[in-house]
Backbone as numpy.savetxt, mean C-alpha at the origin, in Angstrom:
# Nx Ny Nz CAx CAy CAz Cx Cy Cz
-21.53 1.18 -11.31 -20.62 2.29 -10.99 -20.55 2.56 -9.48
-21.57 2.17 -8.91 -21.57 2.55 -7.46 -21.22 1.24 -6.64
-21.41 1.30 -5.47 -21.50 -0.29 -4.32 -22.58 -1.54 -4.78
-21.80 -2.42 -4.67 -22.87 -3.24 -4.85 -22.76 -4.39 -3.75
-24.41 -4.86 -3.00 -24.38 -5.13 -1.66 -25.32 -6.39 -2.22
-24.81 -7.31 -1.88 -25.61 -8.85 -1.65 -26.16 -9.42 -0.44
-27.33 -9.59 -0.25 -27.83 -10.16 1.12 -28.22 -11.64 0.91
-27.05 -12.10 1.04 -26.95 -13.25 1.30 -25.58 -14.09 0.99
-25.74 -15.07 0.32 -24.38 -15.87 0.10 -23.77 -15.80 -1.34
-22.51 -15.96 -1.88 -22.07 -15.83 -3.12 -21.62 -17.37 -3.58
-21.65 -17.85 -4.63 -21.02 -18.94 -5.08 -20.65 -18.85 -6.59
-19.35 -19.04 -6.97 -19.15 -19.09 -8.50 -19.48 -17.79 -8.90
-18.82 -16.77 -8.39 -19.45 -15.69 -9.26 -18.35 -14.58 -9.42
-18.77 -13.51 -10.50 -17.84 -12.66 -10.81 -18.25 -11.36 -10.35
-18.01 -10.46 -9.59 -18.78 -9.13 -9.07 -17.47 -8.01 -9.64
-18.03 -7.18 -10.25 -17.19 -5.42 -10.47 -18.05 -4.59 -9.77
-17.51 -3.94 -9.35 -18.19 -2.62 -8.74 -17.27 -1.26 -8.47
-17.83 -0.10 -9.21 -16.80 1.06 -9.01 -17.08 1.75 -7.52
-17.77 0.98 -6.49 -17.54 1.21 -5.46 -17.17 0.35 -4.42
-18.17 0.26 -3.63 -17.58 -0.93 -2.18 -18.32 -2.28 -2.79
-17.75 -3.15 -2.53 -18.74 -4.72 -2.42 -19.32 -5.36 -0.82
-19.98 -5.31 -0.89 -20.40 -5.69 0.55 -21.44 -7.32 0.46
-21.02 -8.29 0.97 -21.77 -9.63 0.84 -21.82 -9.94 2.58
-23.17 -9.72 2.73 -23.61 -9.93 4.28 -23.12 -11.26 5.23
-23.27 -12.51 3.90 -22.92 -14.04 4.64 -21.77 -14.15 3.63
-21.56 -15.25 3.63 -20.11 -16.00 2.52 -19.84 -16.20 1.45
-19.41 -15.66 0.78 -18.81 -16.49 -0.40 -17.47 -16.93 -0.74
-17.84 -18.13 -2.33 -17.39 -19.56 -1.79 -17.31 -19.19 -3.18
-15.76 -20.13 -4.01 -15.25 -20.36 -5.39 -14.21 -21.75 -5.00
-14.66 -22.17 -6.23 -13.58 -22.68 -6.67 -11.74 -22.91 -7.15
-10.71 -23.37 -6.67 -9.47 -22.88 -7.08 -9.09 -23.94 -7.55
-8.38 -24.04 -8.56 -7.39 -25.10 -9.55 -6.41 -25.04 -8.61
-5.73 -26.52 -8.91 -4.53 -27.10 -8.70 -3.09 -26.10 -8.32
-3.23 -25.26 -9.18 -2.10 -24.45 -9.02 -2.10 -22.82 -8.24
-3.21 -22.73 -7.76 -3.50 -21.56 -7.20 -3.65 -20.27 -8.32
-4.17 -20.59 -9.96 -3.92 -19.55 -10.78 -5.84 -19.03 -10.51
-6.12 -20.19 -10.84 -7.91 -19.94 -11.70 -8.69 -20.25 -10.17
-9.71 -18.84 -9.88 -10.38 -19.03 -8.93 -12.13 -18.67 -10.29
-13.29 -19.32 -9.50 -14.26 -19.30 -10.36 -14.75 -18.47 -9.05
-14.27 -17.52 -8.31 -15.19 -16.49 -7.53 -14.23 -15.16 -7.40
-15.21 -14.38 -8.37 -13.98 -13.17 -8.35 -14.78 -11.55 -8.07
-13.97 -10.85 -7.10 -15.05 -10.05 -6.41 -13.46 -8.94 -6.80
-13.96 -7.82 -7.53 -12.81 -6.67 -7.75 -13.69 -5.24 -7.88
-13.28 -4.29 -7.04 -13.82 -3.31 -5.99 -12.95 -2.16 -6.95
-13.06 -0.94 -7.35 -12.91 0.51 -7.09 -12.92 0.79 -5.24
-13.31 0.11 -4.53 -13.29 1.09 -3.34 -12.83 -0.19 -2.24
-13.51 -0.84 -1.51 -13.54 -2.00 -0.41 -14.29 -3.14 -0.68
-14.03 -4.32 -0.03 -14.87 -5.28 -0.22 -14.88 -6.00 1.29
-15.98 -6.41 1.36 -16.31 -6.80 2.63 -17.53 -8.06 2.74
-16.76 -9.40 3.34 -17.62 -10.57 3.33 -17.53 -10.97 4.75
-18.29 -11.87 4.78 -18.47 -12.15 6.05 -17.87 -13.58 6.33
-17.61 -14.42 5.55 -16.30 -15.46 5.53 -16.41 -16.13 3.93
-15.30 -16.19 3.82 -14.85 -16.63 2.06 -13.79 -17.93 2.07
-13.70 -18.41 1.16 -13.19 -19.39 0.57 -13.20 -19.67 -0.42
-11.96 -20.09 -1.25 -11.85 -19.87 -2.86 -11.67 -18.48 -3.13
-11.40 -17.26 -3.08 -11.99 -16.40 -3.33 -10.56 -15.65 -4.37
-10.90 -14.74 -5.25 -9.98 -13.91 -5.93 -10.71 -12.50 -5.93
-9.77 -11.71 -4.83 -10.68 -10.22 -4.49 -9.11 -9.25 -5.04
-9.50 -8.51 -5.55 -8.78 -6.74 -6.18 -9.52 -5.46 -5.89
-9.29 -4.85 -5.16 -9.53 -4.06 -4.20 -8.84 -2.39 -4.49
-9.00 -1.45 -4.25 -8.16 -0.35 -4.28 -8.64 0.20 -2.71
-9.12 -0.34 -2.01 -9.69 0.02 -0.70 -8.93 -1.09 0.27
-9.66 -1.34 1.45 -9.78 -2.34 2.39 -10.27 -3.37 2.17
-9.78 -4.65 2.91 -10.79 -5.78 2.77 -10.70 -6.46 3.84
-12.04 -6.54 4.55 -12.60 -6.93 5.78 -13.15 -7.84 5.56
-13.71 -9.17 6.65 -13.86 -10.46 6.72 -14.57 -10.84 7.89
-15.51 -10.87 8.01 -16.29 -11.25 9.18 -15.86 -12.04 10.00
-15.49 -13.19 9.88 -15.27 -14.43 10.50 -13.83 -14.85 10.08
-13.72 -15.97 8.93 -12.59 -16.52 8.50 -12.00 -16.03 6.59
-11.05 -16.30 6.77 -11.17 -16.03 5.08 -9.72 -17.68 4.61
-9.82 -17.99 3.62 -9.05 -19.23 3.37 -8.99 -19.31 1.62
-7.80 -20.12 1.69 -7.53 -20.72 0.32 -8.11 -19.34 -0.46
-7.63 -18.37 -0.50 -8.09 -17.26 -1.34 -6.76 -15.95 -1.72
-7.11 -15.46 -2.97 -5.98 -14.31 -3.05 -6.36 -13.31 -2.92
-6.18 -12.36 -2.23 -6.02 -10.97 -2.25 -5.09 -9.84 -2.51
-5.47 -9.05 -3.86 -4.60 -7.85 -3.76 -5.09 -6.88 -3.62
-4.74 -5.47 -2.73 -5.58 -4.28 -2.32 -4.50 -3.77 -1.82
-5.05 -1.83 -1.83 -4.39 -1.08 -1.73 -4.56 -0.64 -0.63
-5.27 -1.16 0.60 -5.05 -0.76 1.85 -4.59 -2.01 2.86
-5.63 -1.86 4.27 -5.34 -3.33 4.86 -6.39 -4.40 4.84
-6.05 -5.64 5.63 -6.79 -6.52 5.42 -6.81 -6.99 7.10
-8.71 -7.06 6.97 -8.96 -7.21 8.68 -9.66 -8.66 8.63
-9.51 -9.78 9.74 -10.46 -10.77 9.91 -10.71 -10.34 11.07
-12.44 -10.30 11.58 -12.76 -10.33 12.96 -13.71 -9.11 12.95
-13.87 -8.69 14.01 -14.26 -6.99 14.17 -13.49 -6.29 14.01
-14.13 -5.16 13.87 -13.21 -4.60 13.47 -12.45 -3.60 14.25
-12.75 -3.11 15.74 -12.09 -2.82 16.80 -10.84 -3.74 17.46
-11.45 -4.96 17.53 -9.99 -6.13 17.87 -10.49 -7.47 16.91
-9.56 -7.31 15.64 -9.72 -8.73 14.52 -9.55 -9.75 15.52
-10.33 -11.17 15.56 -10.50 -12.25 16.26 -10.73 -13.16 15.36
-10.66 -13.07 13.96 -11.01 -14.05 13.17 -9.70 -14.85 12.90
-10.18 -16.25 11.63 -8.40 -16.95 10.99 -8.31 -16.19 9.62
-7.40 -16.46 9.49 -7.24 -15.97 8.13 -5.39 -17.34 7.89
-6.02 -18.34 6.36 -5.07 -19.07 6.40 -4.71 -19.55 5.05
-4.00 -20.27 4.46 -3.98 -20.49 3.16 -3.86 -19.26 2.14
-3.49 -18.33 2.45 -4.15 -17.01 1.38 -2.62 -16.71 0.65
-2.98 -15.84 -0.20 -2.14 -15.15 -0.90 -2.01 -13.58 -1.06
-1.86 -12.85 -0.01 -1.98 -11.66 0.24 -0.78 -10.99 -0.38
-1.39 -9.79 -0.69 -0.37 -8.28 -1.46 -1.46 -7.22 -0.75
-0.75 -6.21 -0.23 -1.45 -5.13 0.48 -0.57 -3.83 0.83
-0.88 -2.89 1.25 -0.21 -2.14 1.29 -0.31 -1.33 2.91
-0.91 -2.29 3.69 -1.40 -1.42 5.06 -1.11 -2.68 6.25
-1.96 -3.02 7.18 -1.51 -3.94 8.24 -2.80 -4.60 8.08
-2.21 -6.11 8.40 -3.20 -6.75 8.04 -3.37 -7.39 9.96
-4.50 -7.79 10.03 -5.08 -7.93 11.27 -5.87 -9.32 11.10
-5.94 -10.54 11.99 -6.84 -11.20 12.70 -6.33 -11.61 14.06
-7.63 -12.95 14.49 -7.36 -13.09 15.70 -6.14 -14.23 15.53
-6.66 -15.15 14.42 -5.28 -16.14 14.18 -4.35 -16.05 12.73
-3.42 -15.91 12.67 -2.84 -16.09 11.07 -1.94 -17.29 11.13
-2.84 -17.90 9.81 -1.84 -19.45 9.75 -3.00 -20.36 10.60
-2.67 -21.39 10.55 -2.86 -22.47 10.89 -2.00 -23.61 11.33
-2.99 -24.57 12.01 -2.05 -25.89 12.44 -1.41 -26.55 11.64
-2.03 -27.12 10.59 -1.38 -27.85 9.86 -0.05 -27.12 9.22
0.14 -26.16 9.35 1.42 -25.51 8.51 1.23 -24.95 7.54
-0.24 -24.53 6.87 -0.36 -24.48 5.50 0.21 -22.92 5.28
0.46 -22.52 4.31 1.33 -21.15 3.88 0.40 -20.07 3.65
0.52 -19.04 4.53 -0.22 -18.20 4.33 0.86 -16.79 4.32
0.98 -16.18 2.93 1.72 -15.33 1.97 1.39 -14.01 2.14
1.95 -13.00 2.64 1.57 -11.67 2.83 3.07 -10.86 2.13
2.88 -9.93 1.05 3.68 -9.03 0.61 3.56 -8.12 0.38
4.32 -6.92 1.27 3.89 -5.72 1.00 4.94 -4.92 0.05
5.40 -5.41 -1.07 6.43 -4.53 -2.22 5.98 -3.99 -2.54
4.61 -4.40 -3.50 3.92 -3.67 -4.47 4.02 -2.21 -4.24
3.26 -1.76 -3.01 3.14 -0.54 -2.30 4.01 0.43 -2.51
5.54 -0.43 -2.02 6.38 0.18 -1.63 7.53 0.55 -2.81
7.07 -0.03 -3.94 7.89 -0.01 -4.89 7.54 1.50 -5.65
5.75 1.30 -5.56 5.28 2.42 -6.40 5.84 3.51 -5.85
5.81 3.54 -4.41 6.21 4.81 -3.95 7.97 5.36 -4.31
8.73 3.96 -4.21 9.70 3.97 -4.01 10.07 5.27 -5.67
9.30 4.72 -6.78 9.81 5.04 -8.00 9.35 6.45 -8.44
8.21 6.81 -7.31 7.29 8.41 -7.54 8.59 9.20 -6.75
9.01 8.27 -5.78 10.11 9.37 -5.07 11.36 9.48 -5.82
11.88 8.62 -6.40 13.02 8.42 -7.39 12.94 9.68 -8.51
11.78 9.61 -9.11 11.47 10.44 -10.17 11.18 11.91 -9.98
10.87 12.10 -8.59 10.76 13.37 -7.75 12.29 13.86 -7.68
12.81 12.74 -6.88 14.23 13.94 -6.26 15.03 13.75 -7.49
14.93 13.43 -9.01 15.93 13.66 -9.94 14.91 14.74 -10.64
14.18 14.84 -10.81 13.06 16.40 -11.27 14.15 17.46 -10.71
13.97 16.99 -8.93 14.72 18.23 -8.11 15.79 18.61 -8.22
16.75 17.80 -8.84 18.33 17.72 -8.82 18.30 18.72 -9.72
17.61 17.89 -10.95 17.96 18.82 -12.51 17.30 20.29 -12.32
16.56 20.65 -11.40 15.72 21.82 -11.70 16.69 23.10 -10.72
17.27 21.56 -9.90 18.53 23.23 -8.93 19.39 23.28 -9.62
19.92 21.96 -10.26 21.06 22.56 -11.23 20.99 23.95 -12.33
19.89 23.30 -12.39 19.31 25.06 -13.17 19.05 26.10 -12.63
18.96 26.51 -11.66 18.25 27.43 -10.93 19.62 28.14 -10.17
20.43 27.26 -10.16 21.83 28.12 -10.21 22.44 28.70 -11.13
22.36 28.08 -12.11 23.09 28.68 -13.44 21.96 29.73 -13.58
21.21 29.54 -13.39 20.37 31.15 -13.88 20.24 32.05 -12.83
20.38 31.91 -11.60 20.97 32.62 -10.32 22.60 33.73 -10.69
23.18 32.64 -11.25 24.57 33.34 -11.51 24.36 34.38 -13.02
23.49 33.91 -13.69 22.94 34.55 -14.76 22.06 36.13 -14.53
21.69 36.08 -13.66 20.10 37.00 -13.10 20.99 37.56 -12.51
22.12 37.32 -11.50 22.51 38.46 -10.96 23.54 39.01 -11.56
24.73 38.80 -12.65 25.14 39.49 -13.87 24.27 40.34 -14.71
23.27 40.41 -15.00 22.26 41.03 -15.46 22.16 42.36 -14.86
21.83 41.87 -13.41 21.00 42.85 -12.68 22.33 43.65 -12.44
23.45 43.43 -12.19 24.51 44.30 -11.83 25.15 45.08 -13.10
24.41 45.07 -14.21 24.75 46.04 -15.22 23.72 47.10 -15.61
24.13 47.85 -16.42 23.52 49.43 -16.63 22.50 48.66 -17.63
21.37 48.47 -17.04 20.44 48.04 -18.29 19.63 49.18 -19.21
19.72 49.30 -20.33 18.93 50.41 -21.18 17.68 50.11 -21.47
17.05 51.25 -21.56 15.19 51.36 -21.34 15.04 50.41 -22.33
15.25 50.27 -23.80 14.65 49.70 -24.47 15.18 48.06 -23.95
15.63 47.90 -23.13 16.05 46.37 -22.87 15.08 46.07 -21.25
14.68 47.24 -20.86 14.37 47.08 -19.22 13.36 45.86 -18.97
12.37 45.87 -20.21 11.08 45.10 -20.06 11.45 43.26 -20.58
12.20 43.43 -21.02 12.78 42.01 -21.33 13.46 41.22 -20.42
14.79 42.47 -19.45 14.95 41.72 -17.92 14.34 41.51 -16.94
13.00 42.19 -17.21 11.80 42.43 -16.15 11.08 40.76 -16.27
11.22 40.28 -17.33 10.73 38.97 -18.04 11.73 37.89 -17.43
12.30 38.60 -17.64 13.79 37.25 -17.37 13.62 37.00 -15.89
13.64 38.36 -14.68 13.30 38.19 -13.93 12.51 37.19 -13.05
11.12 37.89 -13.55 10.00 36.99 -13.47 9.90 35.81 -13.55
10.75 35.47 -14.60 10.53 33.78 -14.70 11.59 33.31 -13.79
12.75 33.52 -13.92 13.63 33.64 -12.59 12.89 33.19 -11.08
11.68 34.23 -10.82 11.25 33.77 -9.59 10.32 32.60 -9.39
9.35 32.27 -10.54 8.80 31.46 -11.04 9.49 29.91 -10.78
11.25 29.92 -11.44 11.29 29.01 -11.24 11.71 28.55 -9.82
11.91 29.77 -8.99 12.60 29.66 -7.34 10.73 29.37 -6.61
9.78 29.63 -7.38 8.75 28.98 -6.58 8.37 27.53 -6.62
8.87 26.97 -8.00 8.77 25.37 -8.47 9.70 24.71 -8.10
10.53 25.26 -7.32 12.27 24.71 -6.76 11.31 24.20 -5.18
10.61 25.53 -4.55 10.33 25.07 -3.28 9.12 24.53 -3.08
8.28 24.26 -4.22 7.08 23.24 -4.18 8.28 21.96 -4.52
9.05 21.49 -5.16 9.35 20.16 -5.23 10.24 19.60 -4.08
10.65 21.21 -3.60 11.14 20.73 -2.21 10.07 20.11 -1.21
9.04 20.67 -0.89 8.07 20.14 -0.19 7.75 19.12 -0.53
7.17 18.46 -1.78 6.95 17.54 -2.30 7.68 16.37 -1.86
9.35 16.82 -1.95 10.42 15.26 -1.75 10.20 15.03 -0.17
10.09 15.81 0.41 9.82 15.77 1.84 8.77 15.18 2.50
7.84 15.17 1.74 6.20 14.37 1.62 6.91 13.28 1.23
7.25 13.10 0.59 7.96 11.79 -0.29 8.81 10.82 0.74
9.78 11.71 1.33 10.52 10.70 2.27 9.80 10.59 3.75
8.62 11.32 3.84 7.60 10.61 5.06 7.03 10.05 4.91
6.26 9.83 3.25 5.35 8.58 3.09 5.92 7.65 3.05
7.55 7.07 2.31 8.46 6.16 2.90 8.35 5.63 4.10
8.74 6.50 4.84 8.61 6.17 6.28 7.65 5.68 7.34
6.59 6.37 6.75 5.16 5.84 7.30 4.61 4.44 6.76
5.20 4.45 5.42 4.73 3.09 5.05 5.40 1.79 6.02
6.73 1.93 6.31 6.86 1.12 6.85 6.74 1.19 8.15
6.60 1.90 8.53 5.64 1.66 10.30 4.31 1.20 10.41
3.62 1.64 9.39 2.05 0.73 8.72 2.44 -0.30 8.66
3.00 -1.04 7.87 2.85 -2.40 7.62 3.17 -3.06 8.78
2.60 -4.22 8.84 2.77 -4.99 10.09 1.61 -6.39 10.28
1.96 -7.03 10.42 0.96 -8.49 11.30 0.55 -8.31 12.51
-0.34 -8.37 12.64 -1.19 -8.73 14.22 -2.21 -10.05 14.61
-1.14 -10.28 15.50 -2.20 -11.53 15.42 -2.65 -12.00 16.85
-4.53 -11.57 17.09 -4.45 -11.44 18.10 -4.50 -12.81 19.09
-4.63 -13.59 18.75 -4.97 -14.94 19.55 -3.37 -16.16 19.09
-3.19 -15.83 17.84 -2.58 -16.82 17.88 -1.22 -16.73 16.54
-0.31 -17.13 16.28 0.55 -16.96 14.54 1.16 -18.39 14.72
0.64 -19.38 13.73 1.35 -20.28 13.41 2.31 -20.55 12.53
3.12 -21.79 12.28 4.29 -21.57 11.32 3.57 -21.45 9.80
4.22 -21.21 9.11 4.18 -21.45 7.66 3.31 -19.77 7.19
3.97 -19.11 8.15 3.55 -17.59 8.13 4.35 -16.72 7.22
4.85 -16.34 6.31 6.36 -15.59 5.21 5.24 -14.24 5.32
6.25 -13.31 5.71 5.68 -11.74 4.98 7.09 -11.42 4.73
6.85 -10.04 3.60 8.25 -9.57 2.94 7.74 -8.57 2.26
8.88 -7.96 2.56 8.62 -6.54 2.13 10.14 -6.35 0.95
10.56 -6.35 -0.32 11.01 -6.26 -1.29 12.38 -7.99 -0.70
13.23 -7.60 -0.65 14.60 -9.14 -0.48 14.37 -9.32 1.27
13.31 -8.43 1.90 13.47 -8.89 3.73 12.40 -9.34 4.07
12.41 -10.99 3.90 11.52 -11.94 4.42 11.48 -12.06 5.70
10.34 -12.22 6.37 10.22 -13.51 7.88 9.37 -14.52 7.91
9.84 -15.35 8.17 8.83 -17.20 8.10 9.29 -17.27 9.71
7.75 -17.48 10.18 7.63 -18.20 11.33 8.22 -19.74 11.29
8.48 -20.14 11.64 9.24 -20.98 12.06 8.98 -22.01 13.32
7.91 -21.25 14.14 7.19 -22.10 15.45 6.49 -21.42 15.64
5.21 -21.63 16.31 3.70 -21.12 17.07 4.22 -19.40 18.07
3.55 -18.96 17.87 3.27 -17.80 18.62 2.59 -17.27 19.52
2.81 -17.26 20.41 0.87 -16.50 21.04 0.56 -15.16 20.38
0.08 -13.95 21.43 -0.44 -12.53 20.49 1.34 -12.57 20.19
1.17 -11.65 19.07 2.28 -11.39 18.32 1.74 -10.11 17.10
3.11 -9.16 17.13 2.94 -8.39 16.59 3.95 -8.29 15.30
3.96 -8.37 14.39 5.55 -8.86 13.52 5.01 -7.39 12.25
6.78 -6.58 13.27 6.78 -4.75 12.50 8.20 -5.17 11.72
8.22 -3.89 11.01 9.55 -3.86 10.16 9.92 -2.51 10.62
11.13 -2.65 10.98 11.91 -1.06 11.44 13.23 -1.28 11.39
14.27 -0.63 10.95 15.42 -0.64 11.15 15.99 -1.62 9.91
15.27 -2.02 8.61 15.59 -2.63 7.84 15.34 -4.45 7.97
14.56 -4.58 9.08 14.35 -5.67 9.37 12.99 -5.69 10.01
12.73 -7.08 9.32 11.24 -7.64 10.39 11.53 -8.17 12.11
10.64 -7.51 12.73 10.70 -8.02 13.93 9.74 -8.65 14.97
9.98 -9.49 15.87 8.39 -10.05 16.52 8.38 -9.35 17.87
7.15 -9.00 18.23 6.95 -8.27 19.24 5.81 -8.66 20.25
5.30 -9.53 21.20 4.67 -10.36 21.91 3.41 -8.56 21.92
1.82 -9.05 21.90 1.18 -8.07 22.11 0.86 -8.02 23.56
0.45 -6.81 24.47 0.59 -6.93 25.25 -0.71 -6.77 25.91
C-alpha cells in the first residue's frame, strides 16, 4: 500500500505499489517483437523512479524520473517524465513509447540511428477536454432554468400573497436563491475549466537539453510534429494550435 524502494537492480519483474517505486540502480525486461509484452512491469499509485531502464512497462499516476538513460520501454503517467537530474535533465531517453500529461525533459531525445521515440499527450487532454464539455452543458441547462424561474419568482413576488400561502413562497424563494448559488459555483468551476485547458497546453512540451534527433513524433490529439533532422538544445511547445521549435537558450 505504501512506496516500495529496491536497493539495487531489477530484472524480469512485476512491482505494484500504492505509493512511489523507487529502484536505486537499473532495471532491465524483456520486450516481444511487437512492442506489446514487456516481462518488467513497474505500476505506481504515486511516482516511479529508476536510475536507468530498458525493456521496461511503467503506469504511473505521478512522475517518472530516470537517472541516466531510459530505452526500448513504455510509459504511461499522469504527470512528466525527466531523464538526468533533475534541476537540468542531461540524460537519453530513446526508443520509448510515451503518454503523459506534463513536459517531458532530457539531455538527448531520440537517437542516431533514427529509432522512434513516441510521446502523446491526448490522453490528458481529452479527459479534461470531456469534464469541461460536461461542465458547461450542466451550466447551460441550469441557466436555462434559472431564468424561467427568475421570471417565475418575480410574478410571485409582485402579487398580494395571503398569510396562509406566505410560508410556501418563502420556500419557493429560498430555493430560488439556492439555485442562483449553484449557477455561480458552476460558473467558477467552467472558468477553472477553461484555465486548466489552457495551462495544459503551455505544460506540455519537449526539452531537450543537449541534443533532438530525427525520428522524434509528439502529438497532441490530429497535431503531430516529427523531427525530420538533428537539433541542438531545442525546446518543441504547442501554442496557437500548433507545435513549435524553439532553439534553448
Amino acid at each position: 500500500t505504501g512506496d516500495v524502494t529496491v536497493n539495487g537492480f531489477v530484472e524480469s519483474a512485476t512491482i505494484h505499489a500504492g505509493g512511489d517505486i523507487i529502484i536505486t540502480e537499473g532495471a532491465m525486461g524483456k520486450v516481444n517483437d511487437s512492442g506489446t509484452e514487456y516481462s518488467t512491469s513497474l505500476t505506481s499509485k504515486g511516482s516511479v523512479h529508476v536510475q536507468h531502464g530498458q525493456g521496461l512497462d511503467i503506469n504511473c499516476n505521478g512522475n517518472v524520473t530516470v537517472g541516466r538513460q531510459l530505452a526500448y520501454s513504455r510509459i504511461n503517467c499522469n504527470g512528466k517524465v525527466s531523464v538526468g537530474s533533475i534541476d537540468k535533465p542531461n540524460g537519453n531517453i530513446f526508443a520509448c513509447t510515451v503518454k503523459c500529461q506534463d513536459k517531458v525533459s532530457a539531455g538527448t531525445l531520440g537517437a542516431v540511428s533514427g529509432s522512434n521515440l513516441s510521446i502523446d499527450f491526448s490522453e490528458g487532454f481529452n479527459t479534461l477536454l470531456e469534464r469541461k464539455d460536461t461542465l458547461d452543458e450542466l451550466l447551460k441547462k441550469t441557466k436555462q432554468n434559472n431564468n424561467r424561474h427568475l421570471e417565475r419568482i418575480n410574478l410571485i413576488n409582485s402579487k398580494f400573497i395571503p398569510k396562509d400561502m406566505q410560508l410556501r413562497v418563502d420556500e419557493a424563494n429560498q430555493l430560488f436563491q439556492n439555485e442562483n448559488q449553484l449557477l455561480d459555483w458552476l460558473e467558477s468551476k467552467s472558468k477553472e475549466m477553461h484555465k486548466a485547458k489552457e495551462q495544459y497546453q503551455t505544460d506540455i512540451q519537449l526539452v531537450a537539453n543537449k541534443r533532438l534527433y530525427p525520428g522524434v513524433v509528439v502529438k497532441l490529439n490530429n497535431r503531430t510534429w516529427r523531427a525530420d533532422r538533428e537539433y541542438d538544445r531545442a525546446n518543441i511547445c504547442f501554442h496557437g494550435h500548433q507545435w513549435h521549435v524553439e532553439p534553448l537558450i
